[in-house]
PDB file of C-alpha atoms and ligand atoms in Angstrom:
ATOM      1  CA  MET A   1      -1.512  -3.731 -16.650  1.00 64.00           C
ATOM      2  CA  ALA A   2       1.956  -3.710 -15.162  1.00 81.00           C
ATOM      3  CA  ILE A   3       4.705  -2.429 -17.451  1.00 83.00           C
ATOM      4  CA  GLU A   4       6.501  -5.780 -17.570  1.00 87.00           C
ATOM      5  CA  ALA A   5       3.323  -7.619 -18.528  1.00 84.00           C
ATOM      6  CA  THR A   6       2.607  -5.068 -21.286  1.00 88.00           C
ATOM      7  CA  ARG A   7       6.148  -5.437 -22.593  1.00 90.00           C
ATOM      8  CA  ALA A   8       5.861  -9.232 -22.642  1.00 90.00           C
ATOM      9  CA  ALA A   9       2.481  -9.075 -24.424  1.00 90.00           C
ATOM     10  CA  TYR A  10       3.845  -6.823 -27.206  1.00 93.00           C
ATOM     11  CA  SER A  11       7.010  -8.941 -27.424  1.00 94.00           C
ATOM     12  CA  ARG A  12       4.983 -12.096 -27.980  1.00 94.00           C
ATOM     13  CA  ARG A  13       2.939 -10.529 -30.780  1.00 94.00           C
ATOM     14  CA  ALA A  14       5.551  -8.213 -32.254  1.00 96.00           C
ATOM     15  CA  ALA A  15       5.778 -10.079 -35.575  1.00 96.00           C
ATOM     16  CA  GLU A  16       1.992  -9.962 -36.059  1.00 95.00           C
ATOM     17  CA  TYR A  17       1.865  -6.288 -35.072  1.00 95.00           C
ATOM     18  CA  ILE A  18       4.625  -5.432 -37.550  1.00 96.00           C
ATOM     19  CA  GLU A  19       2.845  -7.342 -40.300  1.00 96.00           C
ATOM     20  CA  LEU A  20      -0.559  -5.748 -39.683  1.00 95.00           C
ATOM     21  CA  LEU A  21       0.227  -2.234 -38.507  1.00 95.00           C
ATOM     22  CA  GLY A  22       3.942  -1.641 -38.967  1.00 96.00           C
ATOM     23  CA  SER A  23       3.848   0.462 -42.089  1.00 97.00           C
ATOM     24  CA  MET A  24       2.604   3.856 -43.180  1.00 97.00           C
ATOM     25  CA  ASP A  25       0.255   2.020 -45.580  1.00 96.00           C
ATOM     26  CA  ALA A  26      -1.845   1.120 -42.520  1.00 94.00           C
ATOM     27  CA  VAL A  27      -2.137   4.751 -41.391  1.00 97.00           C
ATOM     28  CA  HIS A  28      -5.364   6.717 -41.846  1.00 96.00           C
ATOM     29  CA  PRO A  29      -4.876   9.770 -44.110  1.00 97.00           C
ATOM     30  CA  SER A  30      -6.207  12.149 -41.466  1.00 97.00           C
ATOM     31  CA  ASP A  31      -3.699  10.822 -38.904  1.00 98.00           C
ATOM     32  CA  LEU A  32      -0.945  11.333 -41.438  1.00 98.00           C
ATOM     33  CA  GLN A  33      -2.063  14.915 -41.876  1.00 98.00           C
ATOM     34  CA  ILE A  34      -2.304  15.587 -38.116  1.00 98.00           C
ATOM     35  CA  VAL A  35       1.085  14.110 -37.238  1.00 98.00           C
ATOM     36  CA  SER A  36       2.824  15.583 -40.244  1.00 98.00           C
ATOM     37  CA  THR A  37       1.513  19.096 -39.589  1.00 98.00           C
ATOM     38  CA  TRP A  38       2.315  18.833 -35.876  1.00 98.00           C
ATOM     39  CA  ALA A  39       5.892  17.686 -36.512  1.00 98.00           C
ATOM     40  CA  ARG A  40       6.616  20.436 -39.021  1.00 98.00           C
ATOM     41  CA  ALA A  41       5.801  22.997 -36.327  1.00 98.00           C
ATOM     42  CA  VAL A  42       8.045  21.443 -33.651  1.00 98.00           C
ATOM     43  CA  ASP A  43      11.157  23.443 -32.845  1.00 98.00           C
ATOM     44  CA  GLY A  44      13.885  20.969 -31.879  1.00 98.00           C
ATOM     45  CA  PRO A  45      14.363  17.216 -31.730  1.00 98.00           C
ATOM     46  CA  ILE A  46      11.417  14.849 -31.502  1.00 98.00           C
ATOM     47  CA  ILE A  47      11.151  11.581 -29.603  1.00 98.00           C
ATOM     48  CA  ASP A  48       8.725   8.991 -30.967  1.00 98.00           C
ATOM     49  CA  ALA A  49       7.880   7.565 -27.547  1.00 98.00           C
ATOM     50  CA  GLY A  50       6.621   4.000 -27.814  1.00 98.00           C
ATOM     51  CA  CYS A  51       7.593   3.844 -31.479  1.00 98.00           C
ATOM     52  CA  GLY A  52       6.711   0.170 -31.958  1.00 98.00           C
ATOM     53  CA  PRO A  53       7.852  -0.936 -35.441  1.00 98.00           C
ATOM     54  CA  GLY A  54       9.320   2.533 -36.147  1.00 98.00           C
ATOM     55  CA  HIS A  55       7.340   3.507 -39.250  1.00 98.00           C
ATOM     56  CA  TRP A  56       6.247   6.843 -37.777  1.00 98.00           C
ATOM     57  CA  THR A  57       9.811   7.604 -36.695  1.00 98.00           C
ATOM     58  CA  ASP A  58      11.024   6.943 -40.222  1.00 98.00           C
ATOM     59  CA  PHE A  59       8.217   9.043 -41.672  1.00 98.00           C
ATOM     60  CA  LEU A  60       9.163  11.998 -39.461  1.00 98.00           C
ATOM     61  CA  ALA A  61      12.858  11.616 -40.308  1.00 98.00           C
ATOM     62  CA  THR A  62      12.023  11.524 -44.020  1.00 98.00           C
ATOM     63  CA  GLN A  63       9.952  14.644 -43.551  1.00 98.00           C
ATOM     64  CA  GLY A  64      13.009  16.409 -42.125  1.00 98.00           C
ATOM     65  CA  SER A  65      12.647  16.134 -38.347  1.00 98.00           C
ATOM     66  CA  VAL A  66      15.548  15.256 -36.097  1.00 98.00           C
ATOM     67  CA  VAL A  67      13.866  12.286 -34.440  1.00 98.00           C
ATOM     68  CA  TRP A  68      14.547   9.022 -32.685  1.00 98.00           C
ATOM     69  CA  GLY A  69      12.317   6.238 -31.513  1.00 98.00           C
ATOM     70  CA  ILE A  70      12.237   4.504 -28.161  1.00 98.00           C
ATOM     71  CA  ASP A  71      10.319   1.423 -27.142  1.00 98.00           C
ATOM     72  CA  GLN A  72      10.417  -1.164 -24.395  1.00 97.00           C
ATOM     73  CA  VAL A  73      10.074  -4.108 -26.799  1.00 97.00           C
ATOM     74  CA  PRO A  74      13.420  -5.355 -28.154  1.00 97.00           C
ATOM     75  CA  GLU A  75      11.728  -7.076 -31.109  1.00 97.00           C
ATOM     76  CA  PHE A  76      10.310  -3.751 -32.274  1.00 98.00           C
ATOM     77  CA  ILE A  77      13.640  -1.972 -31.878  1.00 98.00           C
ATOM     78  CA  ALA A  78      15.461  -4.746 -33.771  1.00 98.00           C
ATOM     79  CA  HIS A  79      12.929  -4.560 -36.596  1.00 98.00           C
ATOM     80  CA  ALA A  80      12.971  -0.751 -36.731  1.00 98.00           C
ATOM     81  CA  SER A  81      16.779  -0.580 -36.731  1.00 98.00           C
ATOM     82  CA  SER A  82      16.972  -3.042 -39.580  1.00 98.00           C
ATOM     83  CA  ALA A  83      14.082  -1.627 -41.644  1.00 98.00           C
ATOM     84  CA  TYR A  84      15.185   2.018 -41.224  1.00 98.00           C
ATOM     85  CA  PRO A  85      18.978   1.883 -40.793  1.00 98.00           C
ATOM     86  CA  THR A  86      19.471   5.636 -41.123  1.00 98.00           C
ATOM     87  CA  VAL A  87      17.092   6.375 -38.224  1.00 98.00           C
ATOM     88  CA  ASP A  88      17.999   6.082 -34.531  1.00 98.00           C
ATOM     89  CA  PHE A  89      16.114   3.710 -32.262  1.00 98.00           C
ATOM     90  CA  ALA A  90      16.764   2.609 -28.693  1.00 98.00           C
ATOM     91  CA  ASN A  91      15.261   0.326 -26.121  1.00 97.00           C
ATOM     92  CA  GLY A  92      13.841   2.572 -23.471  1.00 97.00           C
ATOM     93  CA  SER A  93      11.030   3.279 -21.061  1.00 97.00           C
ATOM     94  CA  LEU A  94       8.467   6.045 -21.245  1.00 98.00           C
ATOM     95  CA  GLU A  95       9.056   6.520 -17.541  1.00 97.00           C
ATOM     96  CA  GLY A  96      12.806   7.079 -17.751  1.00 97.00           C
ATOM     97  CA  VAL A  97      13.591   8.716 -21.066  1.00 98.00           C
ATOM     98  CA  ASP A  98      17.278   8.988 -21.860  1.00 97.00           C
ATOM     99  CA  ALA A  99      17.254  12.740 -22.507  1.00 98.00           C
ATOM    100  CA  GLY A 100      18.134  15.792 -20.454  1.00 98.00           C
ATOM    101  CA  SER A 101      15.470  17.937 -18.819  1.00 98.00           C
ATOM    102  CA  GLY A 102      14.093  20.490 -21.269  1.00 98.00           C
ATOM    103  CA  SER A 103      16.220  19.129 -24.110  1.00 98.00           C
ATOM    104  CA  ILE A 104      13.463  17.944 -26.460  1.00 98.00           C
ATOM    105  CA  GLY A 105      11.328  19.979 -28.840  1.00 98.00           C
ATOM    106  CA  GLY A 106       8.469  17.521 -29.018  1.00 98.00           C
ATOM    107  CA  VAL A 107       7.246  14.074 -28.030  1.00 98.00           C
ATOM    108  CA  LEU A 108       4.964  11.993 -30.212  1.00 98.00           C
ATOM    109  CA  SER A 109       3.118   9.418 -28.122  1.00 98.00           C
ATOM    110  CA  TRP A 110       1.127   7.613 -30.762  1.00 98.00           C
ATOM    111  CA  TYR A 111      -1.087   5.010 -29.052  1.00 98.00           C
ATOM    112  CA  SER A 112       1.728   4.303 -26.601  1.00 97.00           C
ATOM    113  CA  LEU A 113      -0.250   5.338 -23.498  1.00 98.00           C
ATOM    114  CA  ILE A 114      -3.254   3.128 -24.221  1.00 96.00           C
ATOM    115  CA  ASP A 115      -2.095   0.288 -21.977  1.00 95.00           C
ATOM    116  CA  TYR A 116      -1.509   2.504 -18.956  1.00 96.00           C
ATOM    117  CA  GLU A 117      -3.888   2.103 -16.072  1.00 95.00           C
ATOM    118  CA  PRO A 118      -5.477   5.515 -15.564  1.00 97.00           C
ATOM    119  CA  SER A 119      -4.021   5.731 -12.041  1.00 96.00           C
ATOM    120  CA  ALA A 120      -0.501   5.451 -13.513  1.00 97.00           C
ATOM    121  CA  ILE A 121      -0.750   7.682 -16.580  1.00 98.00           C
ATOM    122  CA  GLN A 122       0.899  10.595 -14.799  1.00 98.00           C
ATOM    123  CA  ASN A 123       4.156   8.606 -14.722  1.00 98.00           C
ATOM    124  CA  PRO A 124       4.892   8.833 -18.463  1.00 98.00           C
ATOM    125  CA  LEU A 125       3.183  12.231 -18.823  1.00 98.00           C
ATOM    126  CA  ARG A 126       5.401  13.764 -16.148  1.00 98.00           C
ATOM    127  CA  GLU A 127       8.445  12.214 -17.764  1.00 98.00           C
ATOM    128  CA  PHE A 128       7.430  13.782 -21.097  1.00 98.00           C
ATOM    129  CA  SER A 129       6.968  17.035 -19.211  1.00 98.00           C
ATOM    130  CA  ARG A 130      10.499  16.739 -17.827  1.00 98.00           C
ATOM    131  CA  VAL A 131      12.233  16.220 -21.174  1.00 98.00           C
ATOM    132  CA  ILE A 132      10.202  18.664 -23.289  1.00 98.00           C
ATOM    133  CA  LYS A 133      11.470  22.227 -23.230  1.00 98.00           C
ATOM    134  CA  LEU A 134       9.183  25.081 -22.147  1.00 98.00           C
ATOM    135  CA  GLY A 135       6.884  25.849 -25.048  1.00 98.00           C
ATOM    136  CA  GLY A 136       7.676  22.458 -26.567  1.00 98.00           C
ATOM    137  CA  ALA A 137       5.089  20.138 -28.012  1.00 98.00           C
ATOM    138  CA  LEU A 138       3.357  16.876 -27.172  1.00 98.00           C
ATOM    139  CA  LEU A 139       1.008  14.985 -29.480  1.00 98.00           C
ATOM    140  CA  ILE A 140      -0.822  11.908 -28.280  1.00 98.00           C
ATOM    141  CA  GLY A 141      -3.069   9.515 -30.165  1.00 98.00           C
ATOM    142  CA  PHE A 142      -5.476   7.224 -28.305  1.00 98.00           C
ATOM    143  CA  PHE A 143      -8.836   5.465 -28.382  1.00 97.00           C
ATOM    144  CA  GLU A 144     -11.754   7.649 -27.341  1.00 98.00           C
ATOM    145  CA  ASP A 145     -14.972   7.040 -25.416  1.00 97.00           C
ATOM    146  CA  SER A 146     -17.369   9.004 -23.235  1.00 96.00           C
ATOM    147  CA  LEU A 147     -15.933   7.428 -20.057  1.00 97.00           C
ATOM    148  CA  VAL A 148     -12.523   6.080 -19.173  1.00 97.00           C
ATOM    149  CA  ASN A 149     -12.891   2.347 -19.646  1.00 95.00           C
ATOM    150  CA  GLU A 150     -10.815  -0.751 -20.213  1.00 94.00           C
ATOM    151  CA  PHE A 151     -11.237  -2.830 -23.333  1.00 86.00           C
ATOM    152  CA  ALA A 152      -9.668  -5.971 -24.733  1.00 84.00           C
ATOM    153  CA  HIS A 153      -7.110  -4.640 -27.195  1.00 79.00           C
ATOM    154  CA  ALA A 154      -5.687  -7.377 -29.441  1.00 75.00           C
ATOM    155  CA  VAL A 155      -2.298  -7.313 -27.708  1.00 76.00           C
ATOM    156  CA  ALA A 156      -2.936  -6.286 -24.094  1.00 77.00           C
ATOM    157  CA  PRO A 157      -5.757  -4.732 -22.054  1.00 84.00           C
ATOM    158  CA  ALA A 158      -6.028  -1.060 -22.941  1.00 93.00           C
ATOM    159  CA  TYR A 159      -8.068   2.007 -22.036  1.00 96.00           C
ATOM    160  CA  ARG A 160     -10.290   4.410 -23.914  1.00 97.00           C
ATOM    161  CA  TRP A 161     -10.383   7.987 -22.698  1.00 98.00           C
ATOM    162  CA  PRO A 162     -12.666  10.983 -23.153  1.00 98.00           C
ATOM    163  CA  VAL A 163     -10.706  13.907 -24.568  1.00 98.00           C
ATOM    164  CA  ASP A 164     -11.635  16.001 -21.516  1.00 98.00           C
ATOM    165  CA  ALA A 165     -10.273  13.440 -19.071  1.00 98.00           C
ATOM    166  CA  MET A 166      -7.042  13.047 -21.040  1.00 98.00           C
ATOM    167  CA  SER A 167      -6.759  16.822 -21.272  1.00 98.00           C
ATOM    168  CA  ALA A 168      -7.107  17.098 -17.484  1.00 98.00           C
ATOM    169  CA  GLU A 169      -4.250  14.598 -17.070  1.00 98.00           C
ATOM    170  CA  LEU A 170      -2.120  16.645 -19.442  1.00 98.00           C
ATOM    171  CA  ASP A 171      -2.905  19.786 -17.478  1.00 98.00           C
ATOM    172  CA  SER A 172      -1.823  18.054 -14.246  1.00 98.00           C
ATOM    173  CA  ALA A 173       1.455  17.065 -15.883  1.00 98.00           C
ATOM    174  CA  GLY A 174       2.302  20.628 -16.918  1.00 98.00           C
ATOM    175  CA  PHE A 175       0.802  20.964 -20.373  1.00 98.00           C
ATOM    176  CA  ASP A 176      -1.635  23.430 -21.894  1.00 98.00           C
ATOM    177  CA  VAL A 177      -3.941  21.670 -24.323  1.00 98.00           C
ATOM    178  CA  LEU A 178      -3.989  23.364 -27.724  1.00 98.00           C
ATOM    179  CA  GLU A 179      -6.124  21.212 -29.985  1.00 98.00           C
ATOM    180  CA  SER A 180      -7.961  17.918 -30.058  1.00 98.00           C
ATOM    181  CA  THR A 181      -9.640  15.765 -32.681  1.00 98.00           C
ATOM    182  CA  VAL A 182     -12.004  12.797 -32.533  1.00 98.00           C
ATOM    183  CA  ARG A 183     -12.677  10.509 -35.475  1.00 98.00           C
ATOM    184  CA  ARG A 184     -15.692   8.242 -35.297  1.00 96.00           C
ATOM    185  CA  THR A 185     -16.125   5.631 -38.020  1.00 93.00           C
ATOM    186  CA  THR A 186     -18.957   3.101 -37.956  1.00 92.00           C
ATOM    187  CA  GLY A 187     -17.720  -0.305 -36.870  1.00 90.00           C
ATOM    188  CA  GLU A 188     -14.408   1.010 -35.542  1.00 91.00           C
ATOM    189  CA  ARG A 189     -13.201   2.309 -32.190  1.00 94.00           C
ATOM    190  CA  ALA A 190     -13.295   6.091 -32.011  1.00 97.00           C
ATOM    191  CA  GLN A 191      -9.848   7.623 -32.208  1.00 98.00           C
ATOM    192  CA  ALA A 192      -8.624  10.864 -30.706  1.00 98.00           C
ATOM    193  CA  THR A 193      -5.614  13.124 -30.713  1.00 98.00           C
ATOM    194  CA  VAL A 194      -4.630  15.841 -28.275  1.00 98.00           C
ATOM    195  CA  SER A 195      -1.906  18.351 -28.963  1.00 98.00           C
ATOM    196  CA  ALA A 196      -0.423  20.230 -26.018  1.00 98.00           C
ATOM    197  CA  ARG A 197       2.325  22.697 -25.151  1.00 98.00           C
ATOM    198  CA  ARG A 198       4.716  22.434 -22.184  1.00 98.00           C
ATOM    199  CA  ARG A 199       4.045  25.359 -19.899  1.00 97.00           C
ATOM    200  CA  ASN A 200       6.186  26.879 -17.200  1.00 87.00           C
ATOM    201  CA  GLY A 201       5.481  24.871 -14.024  1.00 76.00           C
ATOM    202  CA  LEU A 202       3.027  22.072 -13.314  1.00 75.00           C
TER     203      LEU A 202
HETATM  204  C1  SAM B   1      -0.165   0.255 -29.657  1.00 64.39           C
HETATM  205  S1  SAM B   1       1.580   0.245 -29.782  1.00 64.39           S
HETATM  206  C2  SAM B   1       1.875   1.716 -30.775  1.00 64.39           C
HETATM  207  C3  SAM B   1       3.192   1.623 -31.514  1.00 64.39           C
HETATM  208  C4  SAM B   1       3.422   2.736 -32.526  1.00 64.39           C
HETATM  209  N1  SAM B   1       3.484   4.037 -31.875  1.00 64.39           N
HETATM  210  C5  SAM B   1       2.361   2.692 -33.598  1.00 64.39           C
HETATM  211  O1  SAM B   1       1.671   3.706 -33.794  1.00 64.39           O
HETATM  212  O2  SAM B   1       2.235   1.670 -34.255  1.00 64.39           O
HETATM  213  C6  SAM B   1       2.117   0.783 -28.163  1.00 64.39           C
HETATM  214  C7  SAM B   1       3.617   0.823 -28.048  1.00 64.39           C
HETATM  215  O3  SAM B   1       3.981   1.510 -26.855  1.00 64.39           O
HETATM  216  C8  SAM B   1       5.036   0.806 -26.256  1.00 64.39           C
HETATM  217  N2  SAM B   1       5.030   1.086 -24.815  1.00 64.39           N
HETATM  218  C9  SAM B   1       3.973   1.003 -23.975  1.00 64.39           C
HETATM  219  N3  SAM B   1       4.344   1.299 -22.711  1.00 64.39           N
HETATM  220  C10 SAM B   1       5.670   1.579 -22.765  1.00 64.39           C
HETATM  221  C11 SAM B   1       6.644   1.948 -21.781  1.00 64.39           C
HETATM  222  N4  SAM B   1       6.327   2.085 -20.499  1.00 64.39           N
HETATM  223  N5  SAM B   1       7.915   2.173 -22.185  1.00 64.39           N
HETATM  224  C12 SAM B   1       8.257   2.038 -23.502  1.00 64.39           C
HETATM  225  N6  SAM B   1       7.385   1.681 -24.472  1.00 64.39           N
HETATM  226  C13 SAM B   1       6.106   1.458 -24.114  1.00 64.39           C
HETATM  227  C14 SAM B   1       4.737  -0.644 -26.558  1.00 64.39           C
HETATM  228  O4  SAM B   1       5.881  -1.451 -26.412  1.00 64.39           O
HETATM  229  C15 SAM B   1       4.241  -0.562 -27.975  1.00 64.39           C
HETATM  230  O5  SAM B   1       5.273  -0.640 -28.917  1.00 64.39           O
END
Protein backbone atom coordinates (compact mmCIF):
# COMPACT_ATOMS: atom_id res chain seq x y z
CA MET A 1 0.00 0.00 0.00
CA ALA A 2 1.31 3.44 -0.84
CA ILE A 3 2.64 5.44 2.09
CA GLU A 4 -0.04 8.13 1.79
CA ALA A 5 -2.83 5.55 1.78
CA THR A 6 -1.34 3.85 4.86
CA ARG A 7 -1.09 7.19 6.64
CA ALA A 8 -4.71 8.03 5.82
CA ALA A 9 -5.90 4.60 7.00
CA TYR A 10 -4.15 4.95 10.39
CA SER A 11 -5.35 8.56 10.67
CA ARG A 12 -8.96 7.51 10.19
CA ARG A 13 -8.75 4.83 12.88
CA ALA A 14 -6.28 6.48 15.23
CA ALA A 15 -8.80 6.91 18.06
CA GLU A 16 -9.81 3.23 17.92
CA TYR A 17 -6.17 2.13 17.74
CA ILE A 18 -5.28 4.25 20.77
CA GLU A 19 -8.23 2.85 22.71
CA LEU A 20 -7.48 -0.80 21.88
CA LEU A 21 -3.70 -0.97 21.64
CA GLY A 22 -2.29 2.34 22.83
CA SER A 23 -1.15 1.32 26.27
CA MET A 24 1.40 -0.98 27.85
CA ASP A 25 -1.53 -2.91 29.36
CA ALA A 26 -2.15 -4.33 25.88
CA VAL A 27 1.44 -5.57 25.52
CA HIS A 28 2.31 -9.26 25.84
CA PRO A 29 4.71 -9.92 28.76
CA SER A 30 7.24 -11.63 26.50
CA ASP A 31 7.32 -8.59 24.17
CA LEU A 32 7.87 -6.38 27.18
CA GLN A 33 10.80 -8.55 28.19
CA ILE A 34 12.32 -8.60 24.67
CA VAL A 35 12.06 -4.85 24.08
CA SER A 36 13.12 -3.94 27.58
CA THR A 37 16.21 -6.15 27.49
CA TRP A 38 17.12 -4.94 23.99
CA ALA A 39 16.83 -1.27 24.96
CA ARG A 40 18.95 -1.64 28.09
CA ALA A 41 21.80 -2.91 25.91
CA VAL A 42 21.62 -0.05 23.38
CA ASP A 43 24.51 2.40 23.55
CA GLY A 44 23.17 5.82 22.55
CA PRO A 45 19.84 7.39 21.68
CA ILE A 46 16.92 5.32 20.46
CA ILE A 47 14.29 6.22 17.88
CA ASP A 48 10.89 4.54 18.23
CA ALA A 49 10.21 4.50 14.49
CA GLY A 50 6.50 4.33 13.77
CA CYS A 51 5.67 4.94 17.42
CA GLY A 52 1.90 5.13 16.95
CA PRO A 53 0.29 6.20 20.25
CA GLY A 54 3.72 6.50 21.92
CA HIS A 55 3.32 4.02 24.79
CA TRP A 56 6.51 2.14 23.90
CA THR A 57 8.43 5.41 23.62
CA ASP A 58 7.24 6.41 27.08
CA PHE A 59 8.09 2.98 28.45
CA LEU A 60 11.65 3.22 27.12
CA ALA A 61 12.05 6.76 28.47
CA THR A 62 10.80 5.63 31.89
CA GLN A 63 13.28 2.78 31.76
CA GLY A 64 16.09 5.31 31.28
CA SER A 65 16.70 5.42 27.52
CA VAL A 66 17.21 8.66 25.66
CA VAL A 67 14.43 8.11 23.14
CA TRP A 68 12.01 9.89 20.87
CA GLY A 69 9.13 8.71 18.76
CA ILE A 70 8.35 9.48 15.15
CA ASP A 71 5.24 8.67 13.19
CA GLN A 72 3.55 9.80 10.01
CA VAL A 73 0.11 10.11 11.63
CA PRO A 74 -0.51 13.52 13.22
CA GLU A 75 -3.31 12.13 15.41
CA PHE A 76 -0.88 9.68 17.01
CA ILE A 77 1.75 12.36 17.57
CA ALA A 78 -0.84 14.72 19.10
CA HIS A 79 -2.05 11.98 21.43
CA ALA A 80 1.47 10.88 22.39
CA SER A 81 2.63 14.45 23.07
CA SER A 82 -0.33 15.07 25.31
CA ALA A 83 -0.30 11.70 27.11
CA TYR A 84 3.49 11.72 27.68
CA PRO A 85 4.47 15.40 27.87
CA THR A 86 8.01 14.73 29.08
CA VAL A 87 8.81 12.54 26.05
CA ASP A 88 9.71 13.86 22.59
CA PHE A 89 7.59 12.99 19.58
CA ALA A 90 7.64 14.29 16.02
CA ASN A 91 5.77 13.79 12.80
CA GLY A 92 8.17 12.05 10.50
CA SER A 93 8.70 9.41 7.86
CA LEU A 94 10.55 6.14 8.20
CA GLU A 95 12.09 6.93 4.84
CA GLY A 96 13.54 10.30 5.79
CA VAL A 97 14.43 10.23 9.46
CA ASP A 98 15.45 13.58 10.90
CA ALA A 99 18.77 12.38 12.33
CA GLY A 100 22.37 12.52 11.16
CA SER A 101 24.08 9.52 9.60
CA GLY A 102 25.47 7.21 12.28
CA SER A 103 24.04 9.35 15.07
CA ILE A 104 21.62 6.85 16.62
CA GLY A 105 22.35 3.98 18.99
CA GLY A 106 19.26 1.97 18.15
CA VAL A 107 15.98 1.93 16.25
CA LEU A 108 12.89 0.16 17.52
CA SER A 109 10.54 -0.63 14.64
CA TRP A 110 7.67 -2.25 16.46
CA TYR A 111 5.10 -3.41 13.88
CA SER A 112 5.80 -0.29 11.85
CA LEU A 113 7.03 -2.16 8.75
CA ILE A 114 4.00 -4.44 8.47
CA ASP A 115 2.23 -2.27 5.89
CA TYR A 116 5.22 -2.07 3.56
CA GLU A 117 4.95 -3.92 0.30
CA PRO A 118 7.84 -6.39 0.28
CA SER A 119 9.32 -4.72 -2.82
CA ALA A 120 9.61 -1.44 -0.87
CA ILE A 121 10.84 -2.64 2.52
CA GLN A 122 14.44 -1.76 1.71
CA ASN A 123 13.46 1.93 1.75
CA PRO A 124 12.92 2.19 5.52
CA LEU A 125 15.54 -0.47 6.31
CA ARG A 126 18.23 1.45 4.44
CA GLU A 127 17.17 4.64 6.17
CA PHE A 128 17.52 2.88 9.55
CA SER A 129 20.91 1.67 8.36
CA ARG A 130 21.91 5.25 7.55
CA VAL A 131 21.03 6.72 10.95
CA ILE A 132 22.24 3.85 13.17
CA LYS A 133 25.90 4.01 14.10
CA LEU A 134 28.23 1.11 13.28
CA GLY A 135 27.61 -1.59 15.85
CA GLY A 136 24.27 0.01 16.72
CA ALA A 137 21.06 -1.91 17.18
CA LEU A 138 17.79 -2.51 15.37
CA LEU A 139 14.82 -4.41 16.79
CA ILE A 140 11.78 -5.12 14.67
CA GLY A 141 8.49 -6.74 15.59
CA PHE A 142 6.19 -8.16 12.90
CA PHE A 143 3.66 -10.84 12.04
CA GLU A 144 5.19 -14.16 11.01
CA ASP A 145 4.26 -16.84 8.49
CA SER A 146 6.02 -19.48 6.41
CA LEU A 147 5.73 -17.34 3.26
CA VAL A 148 5.60 -13.61 2.69
CA ASN A 149 1.91 -12.91 2.28
CA GLU A 150 -0.57 -10.07 2.51
CA PHE A 151 -3.41 -10.17 4.99
CA ALA A 152 -6.28 -7.89 5.92
CA HIS A 153 -5.00 -6.10 9.01
CA ALA A 154 -7.74 -4.17 10.82
CA VAL A 155 -6.35 -0.79 9.73
CA ALA A 156 -4.64 -1.34 6.37
CA PRO A 157 -3.42 -4.28 4.27
CA ALA A 158 -0.30 -5.71 5.87
CA TYR A 159 2.25 -8.46 5.32
CA ARG A 160 3.43 -11.47 7.27
CA TRP A 161 7.04 -12.49 6.85
CA PRO A 162 9.11 -15.59 7.55
CA VAL A 163 11.99 -14.73 9.87
CA ASP A 164 14.47 -15.93 7.23
CA ALA A 165 13.07 -13.64 4.55
CA MET A 166 13.05 -10.65 6.91
CA SER A 167 16.58 -11.52 7.99
CA ALA A 168 17.71 -11.55 4.34
CA GLU A 169 16.24 -8.06 3.89
CA LEU A 170 18.10 -6.87 6.97
CA ASP A 171 21.31 -8.35 5.62
CA SER A 172 20.81 -6.49 2.32
CA ALA A 173 20.33 -3.25 4.24
CA GLY A 174 23.61 -3.60 6.14
CA PHE A 175 22.65 -5.47 9.28
CA ASP A 176 23.92 -8.66 10.87
CA VAL A 177 21.06 -10.57 12.44
CA LEU A 178 21.76 -11.46 16.07
CA GLU A 179 18.62 -13.08 17.42
CA SER A 180 15.05 -13.86 16.48
CA THR A 181 11.94 -15.08 18.25
CA VAL A 182 8.59 -16.43 17.08
CA ARG A 183 5.54 -16.69 19.30
CA ARG A 184 2.68 -18.87 18.13
CA THR A 185 -0.55 -18.78 20.12
CA THR A 186 -3.64 -20.72 19.04
CA GLY A 187 -6.21 -18.43 17.47
CA GLU A 188 -3.77 -15.54 17.03
CA ARG A 189 -1.40 -14.44 14.29
CA ALA A 190 2.15 -15.63 14.91
CA GLN A 191 4.43 -12.83 16.01
CA ALA A 192 8.15 -12.47 15.47
CA THR A 193 11.04 -10.28 16.47
CA VAL A 194 14.45 -9.90 14.87
CA SER A 195 17.32 -8.12 16.53
CA ALA A 196 20.21 -6.98 14.35
CA ARG A 197 23.45 -5.01 14.51
CA ARG A 198 24.59 -2.36 12.00
CA ARG A 199 27.71 -3.63 10.32
CA ASN A 200 30.37 -1.78 8.41
CA GLY A 201 29.13 -1.54 4.80
CA LEU A 202 26.06 -2.97 3.11
C1 LIG B 1 0.76 -1.19 13.60
S1 LIG B 1 1.18 0.45 14.01
C2 LIG B 1 2.37 0.20 15.33
C3 LIG B 1 2.44 1.41 16.24
C4 LIG B 1 3.28 1.20 17.49
N1 LIG B 1 4.67 0.93 17.16
C5 LIG B 1 2.69 0.09 18.34
O1 LIG B 1 3.40 -0.88 18.63
O2 LIG B 1 1.54 0.21 18.73
C6 LIG B 1 2.23 0.97 12.66
C7 LIG B 1 2.69 2.39 12.81
O3 LIG B 1 3.73 2.65 11.87
C8 LIG B 1 3.50 3.92 11.32
N2 LIG B 1 4.13 3.98 9.99
C9 LIG B 1 3.99 3.08 8.99
N3 LIG B 1 4.68 3.47 7.90
C10 LIG B 1 5.27 4.65 8.23
C11 LIG B 1 6.12 5.56 7.53
N4 LIG B 1 6.49 5.35 6.27
N5 LIG B 1 6.56 6.66 8.18
C12 LIG B 1 6.19 6.90 9.47
N6 LIG B 1 5.39 6.08 10.18
C13 LIG B 1 4.93 4.96 9.58
C14 LIG B 1 2.00 4.04 11.24
O4 LIG B 1 1.58 5.38 11.12
C15 LIG B 1 1.58 3.40 12.54
O5 LIG B 1 1.54 4.31 13.60
